[in-house]
Amino acid sequence: MSKRYVVSACLAGEPCRYDGGCSPCAAVVELVRSGEALPVCPEVLGGLPTPRVPSERRGERVVAKDGTDVTRAFVRGAEEALRLAREQGCTVAVLKARSPSCGSGEIYDGTFTGVRVPGEGVFARLAREAGLRVESEETFGGER
Ligand code: SF4
């Protein structure tokens, strides 16, 4: 069965966040439960472990808090997540706000001080450029 939505796996309740937690959103959990949404975690798909050192975007790069450049893993994971979404025919993405992979509209500024700047995560941008409508759990109204 094809799925209309691709969603951040952490919003669906999967414990894939950098700290081993999740960020369940009732509307997203319901989309997955009803079979309408494909949950993906681009960072896990990119080969990163859970838990992992938190990362933020710095321009076109993604850097972990310990200084490691993790850009390659983020890009690989985003490409794989998009491939899976296309395979399912997804046209809408509901992605976790402010994540360096999934954020749309604004993200953290790369200083690990909680400062937000306009921008988008690596997967969110790839999905938008591929023609998907990208929403966050904060903008998604749960419409079908
Ligand atoms: Fe959630 Fe996206 Fe971060 Fe994975 S990469 S934990 S799906 S916000």
Tab-separated table of C-alpha atoms and ligand atoms in Angstrom:
chain	number	residue	atom	x	y	z
A	1	MET	CA	0.000	0.000	0.000
A	2	SER	CA	1.355	3.427	-0.846
A	3	LYS	CA	1.541	6.069	1.864
A	4	ARG	CA	0.826	9.755	1.566
A	5	TYR	CA	3.021	10.849	4.460
A	6	VAL	CA	6.626	10.406	5.449
A	7	VAL	CA	7.140	11.347	9.098
A	8	SER	CA	9.971	11.699	11.577
A	9	ALA	CA	10.182	8.392	13.417
A	10	CYS	CA	10.665	10.155	16.770
A	11	LEU	CA	7.288	11.884	16.281
A	12	ALA	CA	5.763	8.447	15.797
A	13	GLY	CA	7.153	7.373	19.175
A	14	GLU	CA	10.302	5.555	18.095
A	15	PRO	CA	13.164	6.100	20.568
A	16	CYS	CA	15.624	7.300	17.916
A	17	ARG	CA	16.430	10.774	19.211
A	18	TYR	CA	20.059	11.632	19.945
A	19	ASP	CA	19.388	11.132	23.663
A	20	GLY	CA	17.574	7.824	23.157
A	21	GLY	CA	14.173	9.401	23.711
A	22	CYS	CA	11.258	10.173	21.415
A	23	SER	CA	8.882	13.095	20.842
A	24	PRO	CA	5.489	11.502	20.181
A	25	CYS	CA	2.873	13.650	18.446
A	26	ALA	CA	-0.651	12.246	18.633
A	27	ALA	CA	-1.562	13.168	15.033
A	28	VAL	CA	1.603	11.535	13.671
A	29	VAL	CA	1.236	8.430	15.829
A	30	GLU	CA	-2.284	8.067	14.425
A	31	LEU	CA	-1.107	8.446	10.802
A	32	VAL	CA	1.374	5.612	11.315
A	33	ARG	CA	-1.143	3.458	13.152
A	34	SER	CA	-3.652	3.833	10.331
A	35	GLY	CA	-1.038	2.842	7.760
A	36	GLU	CA	-0.952	6.233	6.045
A	37	ALA	CA	2.546	7.262	7.086
A	38	LEU	CA	6.059	5.923	6.710
A	39	PRO	CA	8.259	6.668	9.746
A	40	VAL	CA	11.920	7.377	8.987
A	41	CYS	CA	14.882	8.573	11.035
A	42	PRO	CA	17.428	10.022	8.598
A	43	GLU	CA	20.202	10.053	11.199
A	44	VAL	CA	19.780	6.357	11.979
A	45	LEU	CA	19.491	5.601	8.245
A	46	GLY	CA	22.790	7.438	7.832
A	47	GLY	CA	24.465	4.956	10.144
A	48	LEU	CA	24.620	7.030	13.323
A	49	PRO	CA	24.098	5.245	16.651
A	50	THR	CA	21.394	5.944	19.231
A	51	PRO	CA	22.104	7.553	21.589
A	52	ARG	CA	24.565	9.833	19.782
A	53	VAL	CA	26.316	13.132	20.304
A	54	PRO	CA	23.907	15.954	19.365
A	55	SER	CA	24.653	17.802	16.139
A	56	GLU	CA	23.780	21.145	14.612
A	57	ARG	CA	24.133	22.612	11.137
A	58	ARG	CA	26.888	25.084	10.424
A	59	GLY	CA	26.213	26.382	6.963
A	60	GLU	CA	26.288	23.433	4.604
A	61	ARG	CA	28.041	21.227	7.176
A	62	VAL	CA	26.703	19.331	10.155
A	63	VAL	CA	28.922	19.190	13.210
A	64	ALA	CA	28.538	17.150	16.399
A	65	LYS	CA	28.981	18.844	19.752
A	66	ASP	CA	32.346	17.091	20.157
A	67	GLY	CA	33.563	18.720	16.944
A	68	THR	CA	33.187	15.701	14.640
A	69	ASP	CA	32.014	16.554	11.129
A	70	VAL	CA	28.991	14.299	10.541
A	71	THR	CA	27.852	15.871	7.273
A	72	ARG	CA	28.403	12.724	5.250
A	73	ALA	CA	26.216	10.562	7.514
A	74	PHE	CA	23.466	13.190	7.524
A	75	VAL	CA	23.473	13.461	3.725
A	76	ARG	CA	23.533	9.701	3.246
A	77	GLY	CA	20.638	9.261	5.675
A	78	ALA	CA	18.605	12.029	4.066
A	79	GLU	CA	19.065	10.474	0.630
A	80	GLU	CA	18.015	7.067	1.901
A	81	ALA	CA	14.981	8.528	3.680
A	82	LEU	CA	13.939	10.289	0.472
A	83	ARG	CA	14.409	7.098	-1.527
A	84	LEU	CA	12.107	5.226	0.864
A	85	ALA	CA	9.551	8.060	0.779
A	86	ARG	CA	9.518	8.077	-3.013
A	87	GLU	CA	9.143	4.302	-3.074
A	88	GLN	CA	5.931	4.747	-1.059
A	89	GLY	CA	4.701	7.668	-3.141
A	90	CYS	CA	4.748	10.099	-0.203
A	91	THR	CA	3.774	13.672	-1.059
A	92	VAL	CA	3.732	15.242	2.404
A	93	ALA	CA	6.462	15.181	5.068
A	94	VAL	CA	5.706	15.852	8.737
A	95	LEU	CA	9.101	16.359	10.326
A	96	LYS	CA	10.374	17.250	13.793
A	97	ALA	CA	10.800	20.978	14.286
A	98	ARG	CA	14.327	22.434	14.616
A	99	SER	CA	16.228	19.151	14.099
A	100	PRO	CA	19.426	19.390	12.015
A	101	SER	CA	17.915	16.637	9.825
A	102	CYS	CA	14.203	17.245	10.040
A	103	GLY	CA	13.727	20.911	10.977
A	104	SER	CA	11.909	23.271	8.620
A	105	GLY	CA	11.763	27.046	8.864
A	106	GLU	CA	14.197	27.374	11.728
A	107	ILE	CA	17.044	25.372	13.232
A	108	TYR	CA	19.756	25.897	15.839
A	109	ASP	CA	22.681	28.029	14.807
A	110	GLY	CA	25.563	25.592	15.277
A	111	THR	CA	26.839	27.017	18.580
A	112	PHE	CA	24.926	24.568	20.843
A	113	THR	CA	23.597	27.482	22.863
A	114	GLY	CA	19.922	27.168	21.947
A	115	VAL	CA	19.993	30.080	19.501
A	116	ARG	CA	17.555	29.610	16.603
A	117	VAL	CA	18.098	30.886	13.081
A	118	PRO	CA	16.128	30.606	9.843
A	119	GLY	CA	17.046	27.395	8.054
A	120	GLU	CA	16.124	23.781	7.505
A	121	GLY	CA	17.490	20.349	8.219
A	122	VAL	CA	19.313	18.225	5.659
A	123	PHE	CA	16.400	15.840	5.051
A	124	ALA	CA	13.764	18.563	5.187
A	125	ARG	CA	15.545	20.451	2.442
A	126	LEU	CA	16.030	17.377	0.285
A	127	ALA	CA	12.359	16.479	0.643
A	128	ARG	CA	11.232	20.022	-0.167
A	129	GLU	CA	13.500	20.176	-3.208
A	130	ALA	CA	12.072	16.838	-4.344
A	131	GLY	CA	8.613	18.423	-4.352
A	132	LEU	CA	7.165	17.160	-1.079
A	133	ARG	CA	5.195	19.535	1.098
A	134	VAL	CA	7.158	19.797	4.325
A	135	GLU	CA	5.420	20.472	7.629
A	136	SER	CA	6.512	20.200	11.233
A	137	GLU	CA	4.473	18.733	14.081
A	138	GLU	CA	3.810	22.359	15.030
A	139	THR	CA	2.326	23.358	11.658
A	140	PHE	CA	0.629	20.087	10.702
A	141	GLY	CA	-3.077	20.235	11.375
A	142	GLY	CA	-3.687	16.531	11.041
A	143	GLU	CA	-5.654	17.004	7.830
A	144	ARG	CA	-6.097	14.013	5.563
B	1	SF4	FE1	13.707	12.491	14.902
B	1	SF4	FE2	14.597	13.318	12.558
B	1	SF4	FE3	16.164	13.443	14.689
B	1	SF4	FE4	15.570	11.074	13.670
B	1	SF4	S1	16.720	12.665	12.658
B	1	SF4	S2	15.521	11.621	15.835
B	1	SF4	S3	13.495	11.395	12.980
B	1	SF4	S4	14.261	14.577	14.382
